[in-house]
Amino acid sequence: MADEKSRWETLKSEAEAGRLYLDPSVATSCRDASNKQIALFHDLQRNLSALSSVSGLGRFDCADELAKMLGMKAIGGERDFDTAFKEHIEVLELIRDTIEISVKKYEQQQADQVAATNTLLGDLDSGGK
């Protein structure tokens, strides 16, 4: 996950610097998909507390240990789901933010080109009269 996060941090920097542009028609669906996945992971994360309290495995010491181990897999244990969701959300937020930045830069570039063209045409019109 660290590689993905690093990759998207680099891409976000490239977008902020104006070196990465995405077509708005493509980027919109990618942004929406990212937001949908982020919302799903947040929902799943909220449900983890119910999974962290495991019961019904019997009245044995080993059953208690197994219940504790399974509960820790949800929240607080090594390589638990809560941490995994947080990491995935961070990467998805980077993806979404990178897309947003690149679209804004693309739209600004388009607006600047239109303004420059209009200025050039205006200069040509005023010089030709």
C-alpha angles and dihedrals in degrees: 000000000000090000091053092048091049092048092052093044087056092048091048090053089050090051092048089051090051096247097112122061129176125194107251094228091059096036094054093062091045091050091048091049090050092051091048092051092046090053091049092051091048089052092048091047091054090053094053094085089067090052094049092070106065119183141158098066095119138263100290130113090237090052089055091050091048091049090051092048092049091047091051089053087064098044133003103005133106111292091359125177094244092061092043091053091049091052093047091048091052091053093045090050089051090050092049093046092047090052092048093050094047093049092050090049091048092049091046090050090051091049091048091051092050091048092048091048091049091049091049092048090047091051091049092049094049093044093050096055 
